[in-house]
Coordinates of C-alpha atoms in Angstrom, one line a residue:
M12 CA 116.8 107.9 48.2
D13 CA 116.7 105.8 51.1
K14 CA 114.3 102.2 50.5
K15 CA 110.7 103.0 51.7
R16 CA 108.1 100.4 52.7
I17 CA 104.7 99.6 51.0
C18 CA 102.0 98.2 53.3
L19 CA 99.7 97.0 51.2
I20 CA 96.4 96.2 52.2
T21 CA 94.4 93.5 50.2
N22 CA 92.7 89.8 50.1
W23 CA 93.3 90.0 46.8
Y24 CA 97.0 88.0 46.7
P25 CA 98.1 84.4 46.1
T26 CA 97.6 82.4 48.9
K27 CA 99.0 78.9 49.6
E28 CA 95.1 77.4 49.0
N29 CA 95.2 79.5 45.9
P30 CA 97.9 80.4 44.3
Y31 CA 96.5 82.2 41.6
A32 CA 94.6 84.9 42.6
G33 CA 95.8 88.3 42.0
G34 CA 99.6 87.0 41.3
F35 CA 100.0 89.8 39.1
F36 CA 100.1 92.1 42.3
K37 CA 103.0 90.0 44.0
E38 CA 104.4 90.2 40.5
Q39 CA 104.7 93.8 40.7
A40 CA 105.9 93.9 44.6
F41 CA 108.8 91.7 43.1
A42 CA 109.4 94.4 40.4
M43 CA 109.9 97.0 42.6
Q44 CA 112.2 95.3 44.9
D45 CA 114.8 97.9 44.1
S46 CA 113.0 101.1 45.4
F47 CA 110.4 99.3 47.9
D48 CA 110.0 96.7 50.6
Y49 CA 106.4 95.4 51.0
L50 CA 104.2 94.7 54.3
V51 CA 101.1 92.7 53.0
L52 CA 98.4 92.8 55.3
H53 CA 95.0 90.4 54.6
I54 CA 92.7 91.8 57.2
H55 CA 89.8 89.2 57.8
E56 CA 86.6 90.4 60.0
H57 CA 84.9 88.2 62.0
K58 CA 81.2 88.3 63.4
R59 CA 80.5 86.1 66.4
L60 CA 76.8 85.0 67.1
F61 CA 76.8 84.6 71.2
L62 CA 77.8 86.8 73.2
T63 CA 79.8 84.5 75.4
Q64 CA 81.4 83.0 72.8
Y65 CA 82.7 86.9 71.9
L66 CA 83.7 87.7 75.1
L67 CA 85.6 84.6 75.9
R68 CA 87.5 85.5 72.6
K69 CA 88.0 89.4 74.4
L70 CA 88.9 88.3 77.8
R71 CA 91.5 86.2 76.5
G72 CA 93.2 88.9 74.3
R73 CA 91.9 86.9 71.3
D74 CA 89.7 89.4 69.7
V75 CA 92.9 90.7 67.5
E76 CA 95.3 87.9 66.1
V77 CA 98.3 88.7 64.1
F78 CA 100.0 86.0 62.3
R79 CA 103.3 86.3 60.3
V80 CA 102.5 83.8 57.5
N81 CA 105.0 84.0 54.5
E82 CA 108.2 86.1 53.7
E83 CA 109.7 86.3 50.2
K84 CA 111.9 88.4 48.6
N85 CA 111.0 91.9 49.5
T86 CA 107.7 91.1 50.6
V87 CA 106.4 90.0 54.4
E88 CA 102.8 88.7 55.1
Y89 CA 100.4 89.1 57.7
D90 CA 97.2 87.9 58.7
I91 CA 95.3 90.0 61.0
H92 CA 92.2 88.4 62.3
M93 CA 89.6 90.5 63.9
Y94 CA 86.2 89.8 65.7
Y95 CA 83.0 91.3 66.4
F96 CA 79.6 90.5 68.2
A97 CA 77.1 90.1 65.9
Y98 CA 74.7 92.5 66.7
L99 CA 76.5 95.0 64.7
V100 CA 74.6 93.5 61.7
L101 CA 71.1 94.5 63.5
L102 CA 73.0 97.9 64.2
E103 CA 73.4 98.6 60.6
K104 CA 70.2 97.7 59.5
L105 CA 69.1 100.4 61.7
Y106 CA 71.3 102.9 61.1
N107 CA 70.8 102.2 57.5
F108 CA 67.1 102.2 58.0
Y109 CA 67.6 105.8 60.0
S110 CA 70.1 107.0 57.3
F111 CA 68.1 106.8 54.2
N112 CA 64.2 107.1 55.9
I113 CA 64.4 109.7 58.4
R114 CA 68.0 111.5 57.9
R115 CA 67.9 111.5 54.1
G116 CA 71.3 113.7 54.0
V117 CA 73.3 110.7 52.3
C118 CA 75.1 111.7 49.6
Q119 CA 74.9 110.5 45.4
G120 CA 76.5 107.1 44.6
V121 CA 76.4 106.0 48.2
G122 CA 74.0 103.1 49.0
R123 CA 74.4 102.0 52.5
C124 CA 75.6 103.8 55.6
V125 CA 78.4 102.7 58.3
S126 CA 77.3 103.4 61.7
P127 CA 79.7 105.2 64.0
V128 CA 79.5 102.7 66.5
Y129 CA 80.9 100.4 64.2
Q130 CA 83.7 102.6 62.9
R131 CA 84.8 103.0 66.7
I132 CA 85.0 99.4 67.2
K133 CA 86.7 98.6 63.9
R134 CA 89.2 101.6 64.6
K135 CA 90.1 100.3 67.9
L136 CA 90.4 96.5 66.8
L137 CA 92.6 97.7 64.0
E138 CA 95.0 100.1 66.3
K139 CA 95.4 97.5 68.5
A140 CA 96.2 95.3 66.1
V141 CA 98.8 97.6 63.6
V142 CA 100.1 99.7 66.3
Q143 CA 100.3 96.9 69.4
K144 CA 100.7 93.4 67.9
L145 CA 102.1 94.0 64.4
K146 CA 104.5 97.1 65.2
E147 CA 106.1 97.2 62.1
S148 CA 107.3 100.5 60.2
F149 CA 105.4 101.4 56.8
D150 CA 106.1 105.2 54.6
V151 CA 102.8 104.6 52.5
L152 CA 99.3 102.9 52.5
Y153 CA 98.0 101.2 49.2
C154 CA 95.4 99.4 48.0
V155 CA 94.1 97.6 45.0
D156 CA 90.3 97.5 45.9
A157 CA 89.4 101.0 46.9
Q158 CA 85.6 100.8 47.3
S159 CA 86.1 97.4 49.5
E160 CA 89.5 98.7 51.4
S161 CA 89.6 102.7 51.7
S162 CA 88.4 103.2 55.0
T163 CA 90.3 100.6 56.8
L164 CA 93.4 102.8 55.0
Q165 CA 92.1 106.2 56.3
M166 CA 92.2 104.7 59.4
I167 CA 95.3 103.3 59.6
S168 CA 96.8 106.4 57.7
E169 CA 95.1 108.4 60.5
M170 CA 96.6 106.6 63.5
T171 CA 100.1 106.1 61.7
H172 CA 100.3 109.6 60.0
V173 CA 101.5 108.2 56.3
P174 CA 99.8 108.7 53.4
Y175 CA 97.7 106.3 51.9
I176 CA 97.1 105.4 47.9
V177 CA 94.0 103.9 46.8
S178 CA 93.7 101.7 43.2
E179 CA 90.6 100.2 41.8
H180 CA 90.7 97.0 39.7
A181 CA 87.2 95.4 40.4
P182 CA 84.2 96.4 38.7
C183 CA 82.9 99.4 40.6
P184 CA 80.7 98.7 41.8
W185 CA 80.5 94.7 42.9
P186 CA 77.3 93.5 41.0
G187 CA 75.1 93.3 43.4
A188 CA 76.6 95.5 46.0
V189 CA 76.8 99.1 46.8
L190 CA 79.1 102.1 48.0
T191 CA 79.4 102.7 51.6
D192 CA 79.2 106.4 52.9
V193 CA 82.9 106.0 54.4
E194 CA 84.8 104.0 51.6
H195 CA 83.5 107.3 49.3
A196 CA 84.7 109.5 51.5
A197 CA 88.0 107.7 52.2
M198 CA 88.0 107.3 48.3
E199 CA 87.9 111.3 47.9
Q200 CA 90.3 111.8 50.6
A201 CA 93.2 109.8 49.6
D202 CA 96.9 111.2 48.5
L203 CA 96.4 109.5 44.9
F204 CA 94.2 107.5 42.8
L205 CA 96.2 105.2 40.9
A206 CA 94.3 104.1 37.5
I207 CA 94.7 100.7 35.4
S208 CA 92.7 102.4 32.7
Q209 CA 90.6 104.8 31.6
D210 CA 87.7 102.9 32.0
K211 CA 88.3 102.2 35.6
I212 CA 88.5 105.8 36.0
R213 CA 85.2 106.5 34.4
Q214 CA 83.4 103.7 36.9
V215 CA 85.0 105.4 40.1
M216 CA 83.8 108.8 39.3
M217 CA 80.3 107.4 38.4
Q218 CA 79.9 106.9 42.0
N219 CA 79.6 110.4 42.3
V220 CA 83.7 110.3 44.1
H221 CA 85.9 113.2 43.3
L222 CA 89.0 112.0 43.1
R223 CA 91.8 114.1 43.9
R224 CA 95.1 113.3 42.1
I225 CA 94.9 110.6 39.6
V226 CA 97.9 109.0 37.8
Y227 CA 97.4 106.6 35.1
V228 CA 100.0 103.4 35.7
G229 CA 98.5 100.9 33.6
N230 CA 99.1 96.8 34.4
M231 CA 102.5 95.3 34.2
V232 CA 103.7 92.7 31.8
D233 CA 107.4 91.5 32.5
E234 CA 109.0 91.6 28.9
T235 CA 112.0 89.4 30.2
Q236 CA 109.4 86.3 30.6
F237 CA 107.5 87.0 27.1
A238 CA 109.3 86.4 24.5
L239 CA 108.7 87.3 20.7
A240 CA 107.1 84.0 19.6
P241 CA 107.6 82.7 15.9
H242 CA 103.9 82.4 14.7
Q243 CA 104.7 80.2 12.1
N244 CA 101.6 77.3 12.7
E245 CA 100.6 75.6 9.3
V246 CA 97.2 75.7 11.2
K247 CA 96.3 78.8 12.7
T248 CA 96.1 79.0 16.4
F249 CA 93.5 81.1 18.9
I250 CA 94.2 81.1 22.9
I251 CA 91.6 82.5 25.4
V252 CA 93.2 82.7 28.8
A253 CA 90.4 83.5 31.2
A254 CA 88.5 81.8 34.2
N255 CA 85.2 80.7 33.6
S256 CA 83.2 83.2 35.4
F257 CA 80.2 85.1 34.1
F258 CA 82.1 88.0 33.2
K259 CA 84.6 86.4 31.3
N260 CA 81.5 85.1 28.7
Y261 CA 82.6 81.7 27.5
D262 CA 79.1 81.5 26.1
L263 CA 80.3 84.6 23.6
F264 CA 83.1 82.9 22.7
I265 CA 81.9 79.4 22.4
A266 CA 79.1 81.0 20.0
I267 CA 81.6 83.0 18.1
M268 CA 84.0 79.9 17.2
N269 CA 80.7 77.7 16.4
R270 CA 79.7 80.9 13.7
L271 CA 83.9 80.7 12.8
T272 CA 83.0 76.9 11.4
E273 CA 80.3 78.0 10.0
I274 CA 81.5 80.8 7.4
T275 CA 85.4 79.7 6.7
E276 CA 86.4 76.6 5.3
V277 CA 89.6 77.5 6.6
P278 CA 91.1 75.3 9.4
F279 CA 91.6 76.3 13.3
K280 CA 92.7 75.3 16.5
V281 CA 91.9 76.7 19.7
M282 CA 93.7 76.7 23.1
I283 CA 91.5 77.3 26.2
V284 CA 93.4 78.0 29.5
G285 CA 93.3 78.4 32.9
Y286 CA 89.5 78.1 33.1
A287 CA 89.7 76.1 36.4
A288 CA 92.8 78.1 37.7
N289 CA 91.5 81.0 40.4
K290 CA 89.5 79.0 43.4
G291 CA 86.2 80.5 44.3
Y292 CA 86.1 82.7 41.1
S293 CA 86.1 80.1 38.4
Q294 CA 82.8 78.0 38.6
N295 CA 80.9 75.3 36.9
V296 CA 84.1 73.6 35.1
E297 CA 82.4 70.7 34.2
Q298 CA 79.6 72.6 32.5
L299 CA 82.2 74.6 30.3
E300 CA 84.0 71.2 29.5
D301 CA 81.1 69.9 28.2
A302 CA 79.9 72.8 26.3
I303 CA 83.2 72.6 24.6
R304 CA 83.2 68.9 23.8
N305 CA 79.7 69.3 22.1
S306 CA 80.7 72.3 20.3
A307 CA 81.5 72.8 16.4
F308 CA 85.0 73.2 16.9
A309 CA 85.5 70.1 19.6
R310 CA 88.1 68.3 17.7
N311 CA 90.3 71.3 17.5
A312 CA 90.0 72.3 20.9
E313 CA 92.9 72.0 23.5
L314 CA 91.3 72.2 27.1
I315 CA 94.2 73.4 29.7
P316 CA 92.6 74.0 32.9
E317 CA 95.3 75.3 34.7
I318 CA 98.9 76.2 34.2
S319 CA 101.7 77.9 36.6
H320 CA 102.3 81.6 35.3
D321 CA 106.1 80.2 34.8
R322 CA 105.1 78.7 31.9
I323 CA 102.0 80.2 30.5
H324 CA 104.4 81.8 27.7
E325 CA 104.8 78.5 26.5
L326 CA 101.1 78.3 25.3
Y327 CA 101.4 81.8 24.1
A328 CA 104.4 80.8 21.8
R329 CA 102.0 78.3 20.2
A330 CA 99.5 80.8 19.2
D331 CA 99.0 83.2 16.8
A332 CA 96.2 85.1 18.0
F333 CA 94.8 86.0 21.5
V334 CA 91.0 85.9 21.8
M335 CA 89.0 87.7 24.8
T336 CA 85.4 87.8 25.3
S337 CA 85.0 89.5 28.5
I338 CA 82.1 91.7 29.7
Q339 CA 84.1 93.5 32.0
E340 CA 88.0 93.9 32.6
G341 CA 90.1 96.4 34.5
Q342 CA 93.5 96.3 32.3
P343 CA 93.2 92.4 31.7
V344 CA 97.1 91.4 32.2
S345 CA 96.6 88.1 29.9
A346 CA 96.2 90.5 26.9
M347 CA 99.1 92.2 27.6
E348 CA 101.3 89.0 27.8
A349 CA 100.1 87.7 24.5
G350 CA 100.7 91.3 23.5
C351 CA 104.2 91.0 24.6
C352 CA 104.6 87.9 22.4
G353 CA 103.4 89.6 19.8
L354 CA 100.2 88.0 19.3
P355 CA 97.3 90.2 17.6
I356 CA 94.5 90.9 20.2
F357 CA 91.0 90.1 19.3
S358 CA 88.6 91.3 22.1
T359 CA 85.1 92.7 23.2
M360 CA 85.1 96.5 23.9
C361 CA 85.7 95.2 27.8
G362 CA 87.9 97.8 29.4
G363 CA 91.5 98.5 29.7
V364 CA 92.2 97.1 26.2
E365 CA 90.9 100.2 24.3
D366 CA 93.6 102.0 25.8
Y367 CA 96.2 100.5 23.3
V368 CA 94.5 98.3 20.9
T369 CA 94.2 100.1 17.8
E370 CA 93.9 98.5 14.3
D371 CA 97.7 97.6 13.9
I372 CA 97.4 95.9 17.5
G373 CA 94.3 93.8 16.8
R374 CA 90.6 94.6 16.6
I375 CA 87.9 95.2 19.2
Y376 CA 84.4 94.7 19.0
P377 CA 81.1 95.6 21.0
I378 CA 80.4 93.1 24.0
M379 CA 77.8 90.8 22.3
D380 CA 78.8 91.3 18.6
C381 CA 79.5 87.5 17.8
E382 CA 78.7 88.0 14.0
G383 CA 81.4 91.0 14.0
F384 CA 83.8 89.1 16.1
A385 CA 83.6 85.8 14.0
A386 CA 84.2 87.5 10.8
G387 CA 87.1 89.4 12.4
L388 CA 89.0 86.4 13.2
K389 CA 87.7 84.8 9.5
D390 CA 89.4 87.7 7.9
F391 CA 92.2 87.0 9.9
L392 CA 92.3 83.3 9.1
E393 CA 92.0 83.9 5.6
G394 CA 94.7 86.6 5.6
N395 CA 92.5 89.6 4.6
I396 CA 94.5 91.2 7.8
Q397 CA 97.6 90.9 9.0
F398 CA 99.8 92.1 11.9
D399 CA 103.3 92.9 12.3
N400 CA 104.3 91.1 15.5
R401 CA 107.3 93.0 16.6
H402 CA 105.5 96.2 16.2
I403 CA 102.6 94.8 18.9
R404 CA 105.2 93.6 21.4
E405 CA 107.2 97.0 21.3
T406 CA 103.6 99.0 21.4
V407 CA 102.8 96.7 24.7
V408 CA 106.4 96.6 26.2
G409 CA 106.7 100.4 25.7
R410 CA 103.2 101.4 27.6
F411 CA 103.5 98.4 30.4
G412 CA 106.5 97.0 29.9
K413 CA 108.2 95.8 33.1
R414 CA 110.5 99.0 33.1
A415 CA 108.3 101.5 32.2
F416 CA 105.8 100.1 34.8
V417 CA 108.2 100.4 37.3
E418 CA 109.2 103.9 36.5
N419 CA 106.0 104.8 36.4
I420 CA 104.5 103.8 39.7
T421 CA 108.0 104.3 41.5
R422 CA 107.4 107.6 41.0
A423 CA 103.8 108.2 42.2
F424 CA 104.6 106.6 45.3
R425 CA 107.7 108.7 46.1
E426 CA 106.2 112.1 45.1
V427 CA 103.3 110.7 47.7
I428 CA 105.7 110.0 50.4
E429 CA 108.1 113.0 49.9
A430 CA 104.9 115.2 50.4
G431 CA 103.9 113.3 53.4
G432 CA 100.4 113.2 53.0
E433 CA 99.3 116.8 52.7
G434 CA 95.5 116.0 52.6
Q435 CA 96.2 113.8 56.1

């Protein structure tokens, strides 16, 4: 079959300013280069407060701007900037008041309605950007944040007559946000929902979204980059790899490690990795560092604010077990990478890990179970529970390794392309 092209629309992707954001999406694109090329579009919407400012842009033909920003392996990236007059903000507020207080015809799971006026303006700008200015061909549309990008995909799908596939990697809905009526409808009408975990399917469908077709693919770990580590440290070492955000719950991690120092006399070390890497997502880095320095395990803690992804395997090779204390995850790649190196996975019940972490892979604890989590790590330190590192690697690679992932996701994309978007 001829090589096809995927148009990925996302703002969760590595940039020069933030090279760690969504890096695994780029890895997945590169991994699929034998079967697909990627056209990556970063679509930015700007609202201009003053009418003269907006009109000057429009008269100059700069209400839509398209810039080619990068080309690498099988991917080409563009930035698309679209400009609106800010009166739309007031219009949206009035439309929502009308929808929820007068019309009262919204469906369950929707917290905000998007006005037809905004939709018409956005459609015209997208057509100008994608059809008139971009002039790039593709065979299928794809997004990784369905709750924010589905309606954009649907619009482009309708004007280009290609099918679209959605996925969701973020909490759904985003904390403090609500699902709009247009995203709700676009998710339901998508040709396929690519699921990264059972928990993510549940989150989306709990918004009363009736997904037409679901294919489970998980996330990808490249087993050629992460080898089985020897794990022969005299002092066992735990590793946590996480940005410093509320959802990663470093407060629980510190509490667990403090408790562990109280309940065991067996020495241990801790590597705390990547807490400052994801710019804009990692927050209060100095406070975390202070909390670690003031902890009961401070002398045995190694702080590694950031490290390039092509070197992180060196840190897994120095560890004996992986720890994750998150409140919410999609299908955490760091846990899969650690498992690929043979590390047992000790995690909260945060999503994704429940799909494959059984008692021969690691342990899973309730979200805030400090006491149980610390007791499990104690048992591991004292040799009361042991793991077959090779079995852990084989299990993770068999489910999520590069070959398995590429085969599964390639099959899913090809089936949608061949069907030609029957729902369009």
